[in-house]
Amino acid sequence: MDSRNIKEIIFKIFAENNINIDNINEDDSLIAKGILDSMAFVNILLTIEEELDIEIDFENIDINSIVTIKNLCDIVSKMIQ
Amino acid sequence: MNIQQYLLESFKKYKDDNALFTYNTYYTYNQLAELSYKLADTILSIKYIKQPVIIAGSRSLYTHAAICGALIAGSYYTPLNETFPVERNVNIIKLSNAKIIILDYTDFLCYEEVLNNLHDYHIICPVEQYDYLSEKFPNHTFYTAKKYNNKFLSVEKDDTAYLLFTSGSTGIPKGIKISHYNLSSYIQAFVKRNSVTNHDKIMQMNDLTFDLSIHSIFLSFLFGACLYVPDNSCKINPNKFIITNEITHILMVPSSLTIMRKLRLLKSNSFQSMKYIAFCGEALPFNNAVLMAEAAPNAKLENIYGPTEATIACTYFEFNKNTKELTEYTGSMPIGKAYDGMEVFLIDEDKNIINNSVGQIVLSGKQLAKGYINNEVQTKAKFIKIDNKDCYLTGDLGRYVNGALVFLGRNDAQVQIRGYRVEIYEIENAISKIENIVSNAVIPTPVNSITYENLTAFITVKDDNIDTYQIKSILSQTLPDYMVPNKYIILDNMPLNSNGKIDRNQLKNMIK
C-alpha cells in the first residue's frame, strides 16, 4: 500500500464520519481549527486503526503531533511500511 | 481572610519558586507578582473603585496576572472564551457591566470581532501590542500595565471575587457572583482534606469560563505550587503532559477519562507522580474511575460535585482501587458528603426534607452565592429558604446509599413515558453496562413535548459487533418495557459541549 492510498483511506474515514476536511490546510491542527472535537478525533484514530489493522502506540506517540492531516498520514504510512 | 490577602502573602513568600508553566516557559512568583501589581495599579488608575474586569485571554502569563491583578486591586474578574461565538462573548461583557478589559491578543484569537462590537472600553494590553491595537481600534482607549502607586482597595468578605456566566434556558447567560468569603471557604475546606505545597505541580485542564479552572489556579497560586497550563490539543490526551512534567494534582471531567481509556492509556502504575486526582462536572463511571485508581497508585482520588452557584464543588467522595461497587450506585461513583462549612440534603416535590428515597439535592452554607445578577425570576425559584436557611435548589437528583450521596442525574431528566415515571439516568446506566458500548444518551420523544411516548438512545460503540436488536434484548432483561428505548442511533462520536459534557440539545436536533 503506498502513501497515496493511505491518504485516500484516511480521507474516506473522515468523510464517512461526516467531517469535511477537503478545504483544510494539511498543516492545520484539526482541533484548533474547530473541525472536530477531541472525542471525535479519538474516535477517528480508533477507526483508522481498525480499518488498516494497525495499533498506534498512544503511550509514546504524542497525539498532539498527529492532529494535522499531514502528520497523521505520515505516521500511519510509516506504520504500514 | 480573603483571596486578596492570601495572594499578597503568597507572592511575598514564594518569590523564586515557579508559579506558572505555559507556552513551554516557566515563570516565577516574582514575575507573576510584578505584572499582577502593575495590572492592579493600572485598573485603579482608570477608575479608583471596586469593579468588574473582563479577562480576554486563555493561557498566557499576562492572562493569569490579569486574574490576580483584578483581585489584588480589590476588583473582580469575568473571563471570556476564545472558543465561544462572538455574540456570547459580547453578551458576557455587556451583562457584566465591566468597562475595563485586560486583553492579550496572542492569547485570545477572536479579539478583533469582539472589539469591533464594542465602543468606548478601557483596554489594558501588553506593551508590545499597544501601538498596533490603539491604531486599529480608535473607538477604545488603550493602556499598558504600569506603576502608579495607587493603594490597593482592601477587600471585605462579601466583595465579589469572580463573576461567571452559565447558560440559561432562555438563551441569556445567567451571571453568578462568587464572593471572597465563598471562595476562601472552598479553599479552606479543600486544604483541610488535601495537601498542596510549593513543590506540587498542578495541571489546569479547564477553560477559564468553567469554574473548575478556579480550583487549579488558586490552589496553585495561594500555596506556592506551579500551575501547568497545556495547550488545547493537549487536552485530548493529558497522558504525556502528566508524565513528562511529573504532574502531582489534576482535576478533570469524566469525559477526559473516557478518552484516556479509549486510547488504552489507563494502565497500572503509569502515573507514578500523581498525588491527587479529582473528577467533577458529570457522573463518573465507576469502572473508569477504578482504572484510574490503578493507573495512579500513589494518588488520593476524589469524586467531587457541585454547581457554579455553590463555588466549584461542595461534596466529595474519596475512593481507591479497592472501593466496592454497590448496585445502588447505578454505575457511577458516589458524590459522598458535604465539604466542611456546607450542608447537603434531599427534598421531595413539596420541599420536605427526606432521607430514605430519591430527592432533589439542596445545598446550603458558606460557599453559596446570593443569586443571579440579572435574573430575578430564576433567583427566586432556585435560591429559597428551607427551615429558615438560605438554600440553593440544584435541580439534580440524589439518594443516600450507606451514608454516601449518589448522583442520579438532572431533575428534568425525570419524565413520564406513557404515564410511567422514568429516570432517564437509570436507562443510561443500564445501557452503559452492556459490553461494547462506549457512551450513550437517552432522549425522550417526541422532543420538546410535555408528554413523551418513546425513548431514543444515542450510542457509540467500540466495534460494530453489536446490533441494535441485541441491545434491545439485553435491556429487556433488566428494564421494564416502557423504559426500553424503541429507537437506537449509533453515532461515530457523541457531541460534547464546550465543557466536555454530552450536548443533549444537539442530540434533540438530530431527532427533529
XYZ file of N, CA and C in Angstrom, chain B residues 210-353:
432
model
N -15.000 27.987 32.852
C -15.524 26.837 33.586
C -14.912 26.930 34.983
N -15.730 26.872 36.037
C -15.162 27.205 37.349
C -14.197 26.162 37.901
N -14.072 25.016 37.247
C -13.048 24.069 37.685
C -11.648 24.672 37.520
N -11.521 25.639 36.586
C -10.223 26.299 36.401
C -9.808 27.046 37.671
N -10.792 27.562 38.397
C -10.514 28.376 39.588
C -9.896 27.511 40.687
N -10.357 26.284 40.774
C -9.774 25.308 41.700
C -8.261 25.212 41.458
N -7.887 24.955 40.202
C -6.463 24.744 39.912
C -5.648 26.023 40.064
N -6.189 27.140 39.581
C -5.442 28.407 39.628
C -5.151 28.811 41.064
N -6.174 28.810 41.908
C -5.943 29.334 43.251
C -5.269 28.322 44.179
N -5.494 27.038 43.972
C -4.732 26.091 44.789
C -3.250 26.218 44.470
N -2.919 26.552 43.228
C -1.515 26.784 42.891
C -1.013 28.082 43.506
N -1.641 29.175 43.129
C -1.086 30.492 43.477
C -1.146 30.817 44.973
N -2.060 30.209 45.706
C -2.135 30.521 47.140
C -1.202 29.651 47.971
N -0.718 28.543 47.387
C 0.116 27.646 48.182
C 1.495 27.429 47.562
N 1.847 28.272 46.601
C 3.193 28.228 46.055
C 3.468 27.095 45.089
N 2.412 26.395 44.668
C 2.608 25.334 43.682
C 2.780 25.945 42.294
N 3.168 25.119 41.322
C 3.304 25.616 39.951
C 2.099 25.152 39.124
N 1.458 26.104 38.460
C 0.298 25.800 37.622
C 0.777 25.460 36.213
N 0.447 24.272 35.730
C 0.845 23.837 34.392
C -0.336 23.955 33.453
N -0.196 24.809 32.432
C -1.306 25.033 31.515
C -0.965 24.430 30.159
N -1.603 23.331 29.776
C -1.303 22.728 28.480
C -2.013 23.486 27.371
N -1.567 23.309 26.115
C -2.350 23.932 25.059
C -3.559 23.040 24.764
N -4.509 23.595 24.001
C -5.790 22.918 23.863
C -5.681 21.504 23.339
N -4.775 21.292 22.351
C -4.724 19.964 21.745
C -4.220 18.934 22.746
N -3.522 19.398 23.775
C -3.004 18.502 24.802
C -4.107 17.961 25.688
N -5.224 18.660 25.666
C -6.331 18.194 26.500
C -6.956 16.914 25.950
N -6.673 16.590 24.695
C -7.177 15.338 24.142
C -6.620 14.212 24.976
N -5.334 14.308 25.213
C -4.669 13.216 25.871
C -3.611 13.787 26.806
N -4.006 14.004 28.054
C -3.065 14.620 29.003
C -1.946 13.662 29.420
N -2.044 12.398 28.980
C -1.112 11.350 29.379
C 0.358 11.784 29.361
N 0.804 12.245 28.195
C 2.217 12.570 28.045
C 2.594 13.807 28.868
N 1.681 14.779 28.896
C 1.913 16.012 29.652
C 2.087 15.689 31.141
N 1.242 14.809 31.645
C 1.304 14.419 33.062
C 2.637 13.747 33.363
N 3.019 12.814 32.489
C 4.231 12.037 32.757
C 5.485 12.894 32.590
N 5.565 13.646 31.461
C 6.755 14.474 31.209
C 6.966 15.499 32.306
N 5.885 16.149 32.736
C 6.043 17.237 33.695
C 5.904 16.770 35.146
N 5.710 15.480 35.331
C 5.530 14.921 36.679
C 4.462 15.667 37.470
N 3.308 15.802 36.835
C 2.172 16.494 37.452
C 1.761 15.765 38.737
N 1.449 16.549 39.770
C 1.034 15.930 41.041
C -0.473 16.036 41.295
N -1.096 17.135 40.813
C -2.515 17.349 41.084
C -3.273 17.600 39.783
N -4.452 17.020 39.685
C -5.250 17.272 38.486
C -6.736 17.209 38.834
N -7.529 18.031 38.158
C -8.983 17.981 38.287
C -9.513 17.835 36.865
N -10.203 16.713 36.578
C -10.644 16.525 35.197
C -12.116 16.142 35.114
N -12.715 16.373 33.948
C -14.084 15.911 33.746
C -14.023 14.430 33.339
N -15.031 13.657 33.738
C -15.018 12.224 33.422
C -14.876 11.907 31.928
N -15.291 12.805 31.029
C -15.113 12.552 29.598
C -13.634 12.409 29.226
N -12.767 13.176 29.886
C -11.329 13.056 29.620
C -10.840 11.660 29.976
N -11.410 11.150 31.052
C -11.042 9.802 31.480
C -11.487 8.772 30.445
N -12.670 8.984 29.879
C -13.169 8.082 28.837
C -12.207 8.068 27.652
N -11.716 9.252 27.266
C -10.765 9.329 26.153
C -9.490 8.562 26.482
N -8.997 8.737 27.682
C -7.766 8.037 28.070
C -7.981 6.527 28.030
N -9.158 6.083 28.446
C -9.419 4.647 28.397
C -9.454 4.146 26.949
N -10.117 4.946 26.089
C -10.190 4.554 24.679
C -8.809 4.449 24.052
N -7.907 5.317 24.472
C -6.553 5.301 23.910
C -5.650 4.275 24.607
N -6.243 3.435 25.433
C -5.538 2.344 26.121
C -4.434 2.882 27.058
N -4.712 4.037 27.674
C -3.676 4.678 28.489
C -3.861 4.511 29.980
N -4.953 3.876 30.380
C -5.154 3.693 31.818
C -4.542 2.358 32.242
N -3.206 2.308 32.147
C -2.520 1.080 32.526
C -2.020 1.194 33.950
N -1.943 0.050 34.636
C -1.498 0.048 36.031
C -0.187 0.796 36.199
N -0.126 1.596 37.234
C 1.102 2.286 37.653
C 1.695 3.232 36.610
N 0.902 3.721 35.677
C 1.522 4.594 34.671
C 1.657 6.048 35.136
N 0.900 6.451 36.147
C 1.025 7.837 36.623
C 1.585 7.864 38.047
N 2.870 7.595 38.150
C 3.509 7.499 39.462
C 3.571 8.836 40.198
N 3.660 9.929 39.442
C 3.871 11.232 40.086
C 2.604 11.796 40.729
N 1.439 11.276 40.327
C 0.187 11.884 40.777
C -0.064 11.674 42.261
N -0.371 12.784 42.947
C -0.683 12.702 44.370
C -2.165 12.930 44.651
N -2.820 13.679 43.752
C -4.245 13.964 43.968
C -4.967 14.056 42.623
N -6.044 13.301 42.489
C -6.840 13.349 41.260
C -8.298 13.549 41.660
N -8.944 14.555 41.059
C -10.372 14.743 41.324
C -11.129 14.747 40.008
N -12.362 14.280 40.073
C -13.261 14.308 38.922
C -14.453 15.169 39.279
N -14.917 15.931 38.303
C -16.062 16.798 38.576
C -16.729 17.167 37.258
N -18.008 17.516 37.311
C -18.669 18.066 36.123
C -19.751 17.184 35.547
N -19.700 15.897 35.771
C -20.743 14.985 35.294
C -20.576 13.664 36.041
N -21.524 12.746 35.830
C -21.443 11.469 36.531
C -20.136 10.764 36.181
N -19.485 10.189 37.184
C -18.211 9.499 36.973
C -18.452 7.994 36.889
N -18.256 7.392 35.700
C -18.458 5.947 35.579
C -17.540 5.178 36.534
N -18.123 4.306 37.319
C -17.386 3.610 38.376
C -16.179 2.844 37.839
N -16.404 2.095 36.744
C -15.305 1.248 36.251
C -14.123 2.053 35.720
N -14.402 3.176 35.060
C -13.293 4.031 34.604
C -12.521 4.602 35.786
N -13.271 4.991 36.821
C -12.640 5.595 37.999
C -11.669 4.613 38.645
N -12.079 3.358 38.716
C -11.217 2.360 39.341
C -9.961 2.118 38.496
N -10.118 2.163 37.169
C -8.941 2.022 36.296
C -7.939 3.136 36.568
N -8.449 4.354 36.795
C -7.544 5.469 37.092
C -6.856 5.255 38.434
N -7.602 4.715 39.398
C -7.005 4.460 40.716
C -5.833 3.479 40.580
N -5.964 2.516 39.674
C -4.874 1.561 39.467
C -3.719 2.187 38.684
N -4.069 3.114 37.803
C -3.034 3.770 36.995
C -2.204 4.741 37.825
N -2.810 5.281 38.872
C -2.102 6.264 39.700
C -2.018 5.743 41.132
N -1.073 4.831 41.399
C -1.061 4.110 42.682
C -0.755 4.991 43.891
N -0.111 6.155 43.663
C 0.246 6.998 44.814
C -0.741 8.127 45.048
N -1.807 8.140 44.271
C -2.718 9.291 44.337
C -3.888 9.049 45.274
N -4.313 10.131 45.905
C -5.598 10.134 46.581
C -6.615 10.554 45.531
N -7.738 9.844 45.463
C -8.729 10.168 44.426
C -10.050 10.582 45.053
N -10.649 11.621 44.465
C -11.953 12.075 44.940
C -12.877 12.334 43.762
N -14.151 11.994 43.976
C -15.176 12.453 43.050
C -15.826 13.639 43.729
N -15.764 14.818 43.106
C -16.363 15.986 43.751
C -17.521 16.503 42.902
N -18.464 17.169 43.566
C -19.690 17.566 42.896
C -20.109 18.954 43.372
N -20.659 19.723 42.473
C -21.250 20.988 42.886
C -21.495 21.884 41.703
N -22.489 22.762 41.796
C -22.763 23.714 40.732
C -21.965 25.012 40.921
N -21.817 25.799 39.861
C -21.145 27.091 39.938
C -21.733 27.951 41.057
N -23.042 27.826 41.276
C -23.747 28.622 42.286
C -23.234 28.360 43.695
N -22.563 27.218 43.909
C -22.051 26.908 45.243
C -20.532 26.781 45.223
N -19.870 27.552 44.356
C -18.413 27.670 44.301
C -17.690 26.341 44.003
N -17.574 26.051 42.733
C -16.769 24.943 42.205
C -17.311 23.559 42.580
N -17.243 23.198 43.859
C -17.733 21.880 44.288
C -18.002 21.931 45.779
N -18.926 21.129 46.245
C -19.237 21.182 47.676
C -19.550 19.825 48.284
N -19.417 18.739 47.509
C -19.431 17.419 48.135
C -18.231 16.641 47.598
N -17.806 15.619 48.351
C -16.663 14.825 47.915
C -16.844 13.375 48.337
N -16.272 12.485 47.559
C -16.256 11.060 47.900
C -14.878 10.526 47.580
N -14.195 10.049 48.610
C -12.859 9.511 48.382
C -12.981 8.034 48.011
N -12.220 7.612 46.999
C -12.259 6.206 46.615
C -10.853 5.719 46.267
N -10.714 4.413 46.181
C -9.446 3.844 45.727
C -9.737 2.596 44.914
N -8.683 1.882 44.511
C -8.906 0.752 43.607
C -9.694 -0.376 44.259
N -9.761 -0.354 45.601
C -10.488 -1.416 46.292
C -11.925 -1.048 46.647
N -12.331 0.166 46.291
C -13.695 0.590 46.617
C -14.691 -0.359 45.948
N -15.631 -0.854 46.778
C -16.607 -1.827 46.274
C -17.760 -1.114 45.580
N -18.128 -1.629 44.435
C -19.270 -1.050 43.733
C -20.568 -1.691 44.253
N -21.492 -0.849 44.650
C -22.796 -1.354 45.080
C -23.793 -1.144 43.942
N -24.766 -2.029 43.829
C -25.736 -1.890 42.733
C -26.486 -0.565 42.818
N -26.692 -0.093 44.071
C -27.423 1.179 44.236
C -26.646 2.381 43.685
N -25.377 2.216 43.404
C -24.619 3.332 42.801
C -25.032 3.554 41.349
N -25.786 2.629 40.793
C -26.241 2.660 39.401
C -25.107 3.002 38.427
N -23.949 2.395 38.659
C -22.861 2.506 37.683
C -21.932 3.679 37.862
N -22.304 4.635 38.743
C -21.400 5.773 38.888
C -20.838 5.841 40.302
N -19.776 6.613 40.446
C -19.130 6.781 41.744
C -19.983 7.741 42.565
N -20.211 7.463 43.855
C -20.988 8.398 44.678
C -20.335 9.782 44.733
N -21.123 10.786 45.098
C -20.555 12.133 45.283
C -20.342 12.419 46.761
N -20.724 11.471 47.625
C -20.272 11.489 49.014
C -20.999 12.406 49.962
N -20.220 13.248 50.638
C -20.823 14.122 51.644
C -20.310 15.546 51.487
N -20.906 16.444 52.295
C -20.637 17.874 52.113
C -19.227 18.277 52.550
N -18.669 19.285 51.865
C -17.434 19.941 52.295
C -17.692 20.553 53.673
N -16.636 20.709 54.437
C -16.707 21.462 55.680
C -17.307 22.840 55.402
N -18.272 23.241 56.218
C -18.873 24.556 56.014
C -20.073 24.530 55.104
N -20.345 23.371 54.511
C -21.517 23.234 53.639
C -22.445 22.152 54.191
N -23.699 22.270 53.804
C -24.673 21.235 54.149
C -25.330 20.776 52.872
N -25.591 19.488 52.790
C -26.300 18.984 51.621
C -27.439 18.103 52.110
N -28.611 18.277 51.518
C -29.718 17.389 51.889
C -30.659 17.212 50.710
N -31.623 16.317 50.883
C -32.552 15.990 49.791
C -33.959 16.453 50.153
N -34.700 16.906 49.162
C -36.096 17.281 49.413
C -37.014 16.582 48.403
N -38.276 16.426 48.808
C -39.254 15.870 47.870
C -39.918 17.006 47.084
N -40.929 16.669 46.311
C -41.532 17.691 45.461
C -42.214 18.817 46.241
N -42.605 18.531 47.494
C -43.223 19.578 48.316
C -42.194 20.287 49.196
N -40.928 20.096 48.856
C -39.818 20.734 49.577
C -39.689 20.278 51.025
N -40.149 19.081 51.320
C -39.899 18.499 52.638
C -38.569 17.759 52.594
N -37.821 17.871 53.687
C -36.533 17.172 53.745
C -36.770 15.671 53.889
